[in-house]
Amino acid sequence: SQTIHQWPATLVQPVGSPLSLECTVEGTSNPNLYWYRQAAGRGLQLLFYSVGIGQISSEVPQNLSASRPQDRQFILSSKKLLLSDSGFYLCAWSRQGLAGTDTQYFGPGTRLTVL
Amino acid sequence: GEDVEQSLFLSVREGDSSVINCTYTDSSSTYLYWYKQEPGAGLQLLTYIFSNMDMKQDQRLTVLLNKKDKHLSLRIADTQTGDSAIYFCASGSYIPTFGRGTSLIVHP
């Protein structure tokens, strides 16, 4: 069966510090991978998605970047955190393939607080 | 772009049925989804319905789809305190668009 991991689970960082959040998927190959941010208003904002190694699509301009160095690894980074980067970050995966196979499965999330 | 709308709160008594409603704009959606999020956790896929179906039942969960009106609902029978959570509706043909979530509060 497939499993998705995120770490760390919680993180408190000062403004201006760097960030690295990691997501890994087990039990599947060549997944689509996604980073979402969930702010206090609870809606999910799609930040990045990736259909393969080294292929990153950015949905919104921002202070963050993403990388996919391996097939089942997705990393969210920042060089200098802003207060507005605080939130709950969710990684998700879905199977590659035909339309209608886009069901997303979510990781446990990382709570980031920037002070 | 696509839009998914949900009411933000629903309060029910334990043992009653809960009905969470959702409207969407993307008529090309192949699947429509319901996810559940408990405090501090990720989203858990509860159920989904294929766009050519009207209804899907899975134990206490019933999903109804009115494709003409682009209306989706989730009915939870015999609601329990453990059902208290935020429920997200999502639709889309490639990358799903999520609603803002409905907080279900179950009181004794």
mmCIF file of C-alpha atoms in Angstrom:
data_model
loop_
_atom_site.group_PDB
_atom_site.id
_atom_site.type_symbol
_atom_site.label_atom_id
_atom_site.label_comp_id
_atom_site.label_asym_id
_atom_site.label_seq_id
_atom_site.Cartn_x
_atom_site.Cartn_y
_atom_site.Cartn_z
ATOM 1 C CA SER A 1 0.000 0.000 0.000
ATOM 2 C CA GLN A 2 1.021 3.599 -0.489
ATOM 3 C CA THR A 3 2.205 5.865 2.317
ATOM 4 C CA ILE A 4 3.102 9.525 2.335
ATOM 5 C CA HIS A 5 5.383 11.077 4.931
ATOM 6 C CA GLN A 6 6.113 14.667 5.837
ATOM 7 C CA TRP A 7 8.656 16.112 8.212
ATOM 8 C CA PRO A 8 9.058 17.855 10.402
ATOM 9 C CA ALA A 9 5.584 17.749 11.921
ATOM 10 C CA THR A 10 5.970 21.178 13.506
ATOM 11 C CA LEU A 11 8.491 23.949 13.017
ATOM 12 C CA VAL A 12 9.036 27.353 14.586
ATOM 13 C CA GLN A 13 11.393 29.588 12.666
ATOM 14 C CA PRO A 14 12.460 33.246 12.930
ATOM 15 C CA VAL A 15 11.737 35.697 10.134
ATOM 16 C CA GLY A 16 14.555 35.683 7.590
ATOM 17 C CA SER A 17 15.678 32.127 8.276
ATOM 18 C CA PRO A 18 15.742 29.402 5.599
ATOM 19 C CA LEU A 19 13.195 26.618 5.281
ATOM 20 C CA SER A 20 13.235 23.056 4.057
ATOM 21 C CA LEU A 21 10.192 20.780 4.305
ATOM 22 C CA GLU A 22 10.354 17.264 2.988
ATOM 23 C CA CYS A 23 7.741 14.917 1.607
ATOM 24 C CA THR A 24 8.272 11.319 0.525
ATOM 25 C CA VAL A 25 5.930 8.739 -0.924
ATOM 26 C CA GLU A 26 6.271 4.977 -0.603
ATOM 27 C CA GLY A 27 4.623 2.176 -2.515
ATOM 28 C CA THR A 28 4.108 3.845 -5.878
ATOM 29 C CA SER A 29 6.217 4.981 -8.808
ATOM 30 C CA ASN A 30 6.192 8.188 -10.817
ATOM 31 C CA PRO A 31 3.483 9.912 -8.790
ATOM 32 C CA ASN A 32 2.241 13.435 -9.313
ATOM 33 C CA LEU A 33 3.254 15.440 -6.244
ATOM 34 C CA TYR A 34 1.715 18.587 -4.787
ATOM 35 C CA TRP A 35 2.404 21.191 -2.110
ATOM 36 C CA TYR A 36 -0.530 23.033 -0.554
ATOM 37 C CA ARG A 37 -0.715 25.687 2.137
ATOM 38 C CA GLN A 38 -3.661 25.888 4.463
ATOM 39 C CA ALA A 39 -3.913 29.237 6.201
ATOM 40 C CA ALA A 40 -6.187 30.271 9.037
ATOM 41 C CA GLY A 41 -9.167 30.565 6.679
ATOM 42 C CA ARG A 42 -8.903 26.789 6.145
ATOM 43 C CA GLY A 43 -8.968 26.814 2.352
ATOM 44 C CA LEU A 44 -6.247 24.951 0.492
ATOM 45 C CA GLN A 45 -3.949 26.965 -1.720
ATOM 46 C CA LEU A 46 -2.040 24.967 -4.321
ATOM 47 C CA LEU A 47 1.577 26.133 -4.292
ATOM 48 C CA PHE A 48 3.450 23.708 -6.574
ATOM 49 C CA TYR A 49 2.933 20.473 -8.399
ATOM 50 C CA SER A 50 5.275 18.099 -10.151
ATOM 51 C CA VAL A 51 4.683 15.418 -12.763
ATOM 52 C CA GLY A 52 8.249 14.089 -12.735
ATOM 53 C CA ILE A 53 11.815 14.504 -11.492
ATOM 54 C CA GLY A 54 12.975 18.065 -11.984
ATOM 55 C CA GLN A 55 9.578 19.176 -13.323
ATOM 56 C CA ILE A 56 7.963 21.813 -11.126
ATOM 57 C CA SER A 57 4.951 24.002 -11.861
ATOM 58 C CA SER A 58 4.321 27.017 -9.674
ATOM 59 C CA GLU A 59 0.770 28.150 -9.127
ATOM 60 C CA VAL A 60 1.344 31.436 -7.329
ATOM 61 C CA PRO A 61 4.270 33.858 -7.147
ATOM 62 C CA GLN A 62 5.756 33.738 -3.684
ATOM 63 C CA ASN A 63 8.710 33.485 -1.399
ATOM 64 C CA LEU A 64 8.860 29.701 -1.707
ATOM 65 C CA SER A 65 10.366 27.211 -4.147
ATOM 66 C CA ALA A 66 10.024 23.477 -4.691
ATOM 67 C CA SER A 67 12.301 20.763 -5.961
ATOM 68 C CA ARG A 68 11.949 17.107 -6.839
ATOM 69 C CA PRO A 69 15.392 15.533 -6.687
ATOM 70 C CA GLN A 70 14.063 11.951 -6.720
ATOM 71 C CA ASP A 71 10.950 10.282 -8.059
ATOM 72 C CA ARG A 72 9.203 10.064 -4.710
ATOM 73 C CA GLN A 73 10.707 13.047 -2.908
ATOM 74 C CA PHE A 74 9.326 16.567 -2.952
ATOM 75 C CA ILE A 75 10.955 19.446 -1.084
ATOM 76 C CA LEU A 76 9.565 22.879 -0.230
ATOM 77 C CA SER A 77 12.152 25.581 0.460
ATOM 78 C CA SER A 78 12.661 29.208 1.203
ATOM 79 C CA LYS A 79 15.835 31.250 1.492
ATOM 80 C CA LYS A 80 14.285 33.835 3.830
ATOM 81 C CA LEU A 81 11.015 33.226 5.628
ATOM 82 C CA LEU A 82 8.348 35.913 5.995
ATOM 83 C CA LEU A 83 5.698 36.161 8.694
ATOM 84 C CA SER A 84 3.098 35.467 6.011
ATOM 85 C CA ASP A 85 4.673 32.059 5.332
ATOM 86 C CA SER A 86 3.153 30.716 8.557
ATOM 87 C CA GLY A 87 0.572 28.018 7.980
ATOM 88 C CA PHE A 88 -0.109 24.335 7.648
ATOM 89 C CA TYR A 89 1.727 22.785 4.712
ATOM 90 C CA LEU A 90 0.308 19.694 3.111
ATOM 91 C CA CYS A 91 1.936 17.407 0.606
ATOM 92 C CA ALA A 92 -0.202 15.186 -1.604
ATOM 93 C CA TRP A 93 0.289 12.622 -4.337
ATOM 94 C CA SER A 94 -1.818 11.214 -7.143
ATOM 95 C CA ARG A 95 -1.297 8.585 -9.797
ATOM 96 C CA GLN A 96 -0.064 9.549 -13.231
ATOM 97 C CA GLY A 97 -2.314 8.686 -16.087
ATOM 98 C CA LEU A 98 -5.625 9.302 -17.694
ATOM 99 C CA ALA A 99 -8.084 11.973 -16.702
ATOM 100 C CA GLY A 100 -10.108 10.803 -13.770
ATOM 101 C CA THR A 101 -7.134 9.266 -12.016
ATOM 102 C CA ASP A 102 -6.359 12.468 -10.179
ATOM 103 C CA THR A 103 -7.540 11.405 -6.739
ATOM 104 C CA GLN A 104 -5.186 13.036 -4.272
ATOM 105 C CA TYR A 105 -3.886 11.454 -1.083
ATOM 106 C CA PHE A 106 -2.538 13.741 1.592
ATOM 107 C CA GLY A 107 0.288 13.572 4.077
ATOM 108 C CA PRO A 108 -0.041 14.450 7.769
ATOM 109 C CA GLY A 109 1.119 18.047 7.253
ATOM 110 C CA THR A 110 3.735 20.374 8.738
ATOM 111 C CA ARG A 111 2.697 23.233 11.024
ATOM 112 C CA LEU A 112 5.054 26.165 10.341
ATOM 113 C CA THR A 113 5.103 29.199 12.621
ATOM 114 C CA VAL A 114 7.286 32.134 11.633
ATOM 115 C CA LEU A 115 8.023 34.563 14.489
ATOM 116 C CA GLY B 1 -11.151 29.602 -12.858
ATOM 117 C CA GLU B 2 -13.037 26.826 -11.151
ATOM 118 C CA ASP B 3 -14.857 27.543 -7.932
ATOM 119 C CA VAL B 4 -16.198 25.301 -5.187
ATOM 120 C CA GLU B 5 -18.522 26.707 -2.528
ATOM 121 C CA GLN B 6 -19.501 25.243 0.837
ATOM 122 C CA SER B 7 -21.173 26.606 3.921
ATOM 123 C CA LEU B 8 -18.633 27.097 6.699
ATOM 124 C CA PHE B 9 -20.415 25.543 9.673
ATOM 125 C CA LEU B 10 -22.938 22.834 10.478
ATOM 126 C CA SER B 11 -24.088 21.873 13.969
ATOM 127 C CA VAL B 12 -26.028 18.661 14.608
ATOM 128 C CA ARG B 13 -27.093 16.546 17.541
ATOM 129 C CA GLU B 14 -25.492 13.173 18.072
ATOM 130 C CA GLY B 15 -27.558 10.463 16.386
ATOM 131 C CA ASP B 16 -29.110 12.814 13.831
ATOM 132 C CA SER B 17 -28.206 12.887 10.141
ATOM 133 C CA SER B 18 -25.819 15.531 8.814
ATOM 134 C CA VAL B 19 -26.040 16.914 5.313
ATOM 135 C CA ILE B 20 -23.130 18.937 3.959
ATOM 136 C CA ASN B 21 -23.707 20.725 0.682
ATOM 137 C CA CYS B 22 -21.353 21.882 -2.041
ATOM 138 C CA THR B 23 -21.700 23.652 -5.383
ATOM 139 C CA TYR B 24 -19.065 23.701 -8.085
ATOM 140 C CA THR B 25 -18.538 25.365 -11.443
ATOM 141 C CA ASP B 26 -16.274 22.956 -13.375
ATOM 142 C CA SER B 27 -18.636 20.964 -15.580
ATOM 143 C CA SER B 28 -15.745 18.867 -16.913
ATOM 144 C CA SER B 29 -15.064 17.253 -13.522
ATOM 145 C CA THR B 30 -14.592 13.530 -13.878
ATOM 146 C CA TYR B 31 -14.724 12.795 -10.169
ATOM 147 C CA LEU B 32 -16.037 14.734 -7.198
ATOM 148 C CA TYR B 33 -14.576 14.155 -3.776
ATOM 149 C CA TRP B 34 -15.248 14.462 -0.085
ATOM 150 C CA TYR B 35 -12.327 14.717 2.308
ATOM 151 C CA LYS B 36 -12.319 14.838 6.107
ATOM 152 C CA GLN B 37 -9.781 16.778 8.167
ATOM 153 C CA GLU B 38 -9.450 16.282 11.896
ATOM 154 C CA PRO B 39 -7.639 18.913 14.007
ATOM 155 C CA GLY B 40 -3.942 19.103 13.241
ATOM 156 C CA ALA B 41 -4.090 16.338 10.643
ATOM 157 C CA GLY B 42 -3.942 16.020 6.884
ATOM 158 C CA LEU B 43 -6.946 15.460 4.639
ATOM 159 C CA GLN B 44 -8.366 11.961 4.556
ATOM 160 C CA LEU B 45 -10.213 10.841 1.431
ATOM 161 C CA LEU B 46 -13.686 9.841 2.596
ATOM 162 C CA THR B 47 -15.418 8.998 -0.632
ATOM 163 C CA TYR B 48 -15.773 10.077 -4.229
ATOM 164 C CA ILE B 49 -18.345 9.832 -6.955
ATOM 165 C CA PHE B 50 -17.896 9.473 -10.685
ATOM 166 C CA SER B 51 -19.545 12.280 -12.590
ATOM 167 C CA ASN B 52 -21.990 9.995 -14.438
ATOM 168 C CA MET B 53 -23.467 8.687 -11.193
ATOM 169 C CA ASP B 54 -26.328 10.193 -9.185
ATOM 170 C CA MET B 55 -25.728 8.518 -5.878
ATOM 171 C CA LYS B 56 -23.147 6.496 -4.033
ATOM 172 C CA GLN B 57 -23.604 4.869 -0.649
ATOM 173 C CA ASP B 58 -20.818 3.653 1.594
ATOM 174 C CA GLN B 59 -21.932 2.508 5.057
ATOM 175 C CA ARG B 60 -23.105 5.671 6.876
ATOM 176 C CA LEU B 61 -22.116 7.952 4.004
ATOM 177 C CA THR B 62 -24.362 8.834 1.081
ATOM 178 C CA VAL B 63 -23.186 11.101 -1.712
ATOM 179 C CA LEU B 64 -25.741 12.703 -4.004
ATOM 180 C CA LEU B 65 -24.787 14.425 -7.235
ATOM 181 C CA ASN B 66 -27.030 16.722 -9.234
ATOM 182 C CA LYS B 67 -24.940 17.350 -12.308
ATOM 183 C CA LYS B 68 -27.466 19.694 -13.884
ATOM 184 C CA ASP B 69 -27.333 22.040 -10.893
ATOM 185 C CA LYS B 70 -23.654 21.251 -10.145
ATOM 186 C CA HIS B 71 -24.607 20.370 -6.594
ATOM 187 C CA LEU B 72 -22.964 17.718 -4.459
ATOM 188 C CA SER B 73 -23.991 16.646 -0.982
ATOM 189 C CA LEU B 74 -22.650 14.351 1.702
ATOM 190 C CA ARG B 75 -25.080 12.775 4.128
ATOM 191 C CA ILE B 76 -23.763 11.177 7.304
ATOM 192 C CA ALA B 77 -26.301 8.949 8.999
ATOM 193 C CA ASP B 78 -26.348 8.509 12.785
ATOM 194 C CA THR B 79 -23.748 11.239 13.290
ATOM 195 C CA GLN B 80 -21.292 10.552 16.110
ATOM 196 C CA THR B 81 -18.958 12.847 18.059
ATOM 197 C CA GLY B 82 -16.078 11.253 16.174
ATOM 198 C CA ASP B 83 -17.503 12.726 12.980
ATOM 199 C CA SER B 84 -16.688 16.244 14.223
ATOM 200 C CA ALA B 85 -14.184 17.585 11.703
ATOM 201 C CA ILE B 86 -13.847 19.827 8.672
ATOM 202 C CA TYR B 87 -15.249 18.338 5.473
ATOM 203 C CA PHE B 88 -13.898 19.449 2.114
ATOM 204 C CA CYS B 89 -15.607 19.091 -1.214
ATOM 205 C CA ALA B 90 -13.337 18.975 -4.291
ATOM 206 C CA SER B 91 -13.958 18.838 -8.004
ATOM 207 C CA GLY B 92 -11.793 18.939 -11.088
ATOM 208 C CA SER B 93 -10.716 16.997 -14.099
ATOM 209 C CA TYR B 94 -6.966 17.195 -13.509
ATOM 210 C CA ILE B 95 -5.972 18.971 -10.320
ATOM 211 C CA PRO B 96 -8.989 19.199 -8.002
ATOM 212 C CA THR B 97 -10.230 22.539 -6.728
ATOM 213 C CA PHE B 98 -11.128 22.472 -3.043
ATOM 214 C CA GLY B 99 -13.859 24.287 -1.204
ATOM 215 C CA ARG B 100 -13.031 26.142 2.016
ATOM 216 C CA GLY B 101 -14.428 23.326 4.130
ATOM 217 C CA THR B 102 -17.469 22.874 6.368
ATOM 218 C CA SER B 103 -16.871 22.525 10.105
ATOM 219 C CA LEU B 104 -19.192 19.833 11.423
ATOM 220 C CA ILE B 105 -19.880 20.179 15.141
ATOM 221 C CA VAL B 106 -21.630 17.251 16.807
ATOM 222 C CA HIS B 107 -23.113 17.920 20.233
ATOM 223 C CA PRO B 108 -24.729 15.502 22.690
#
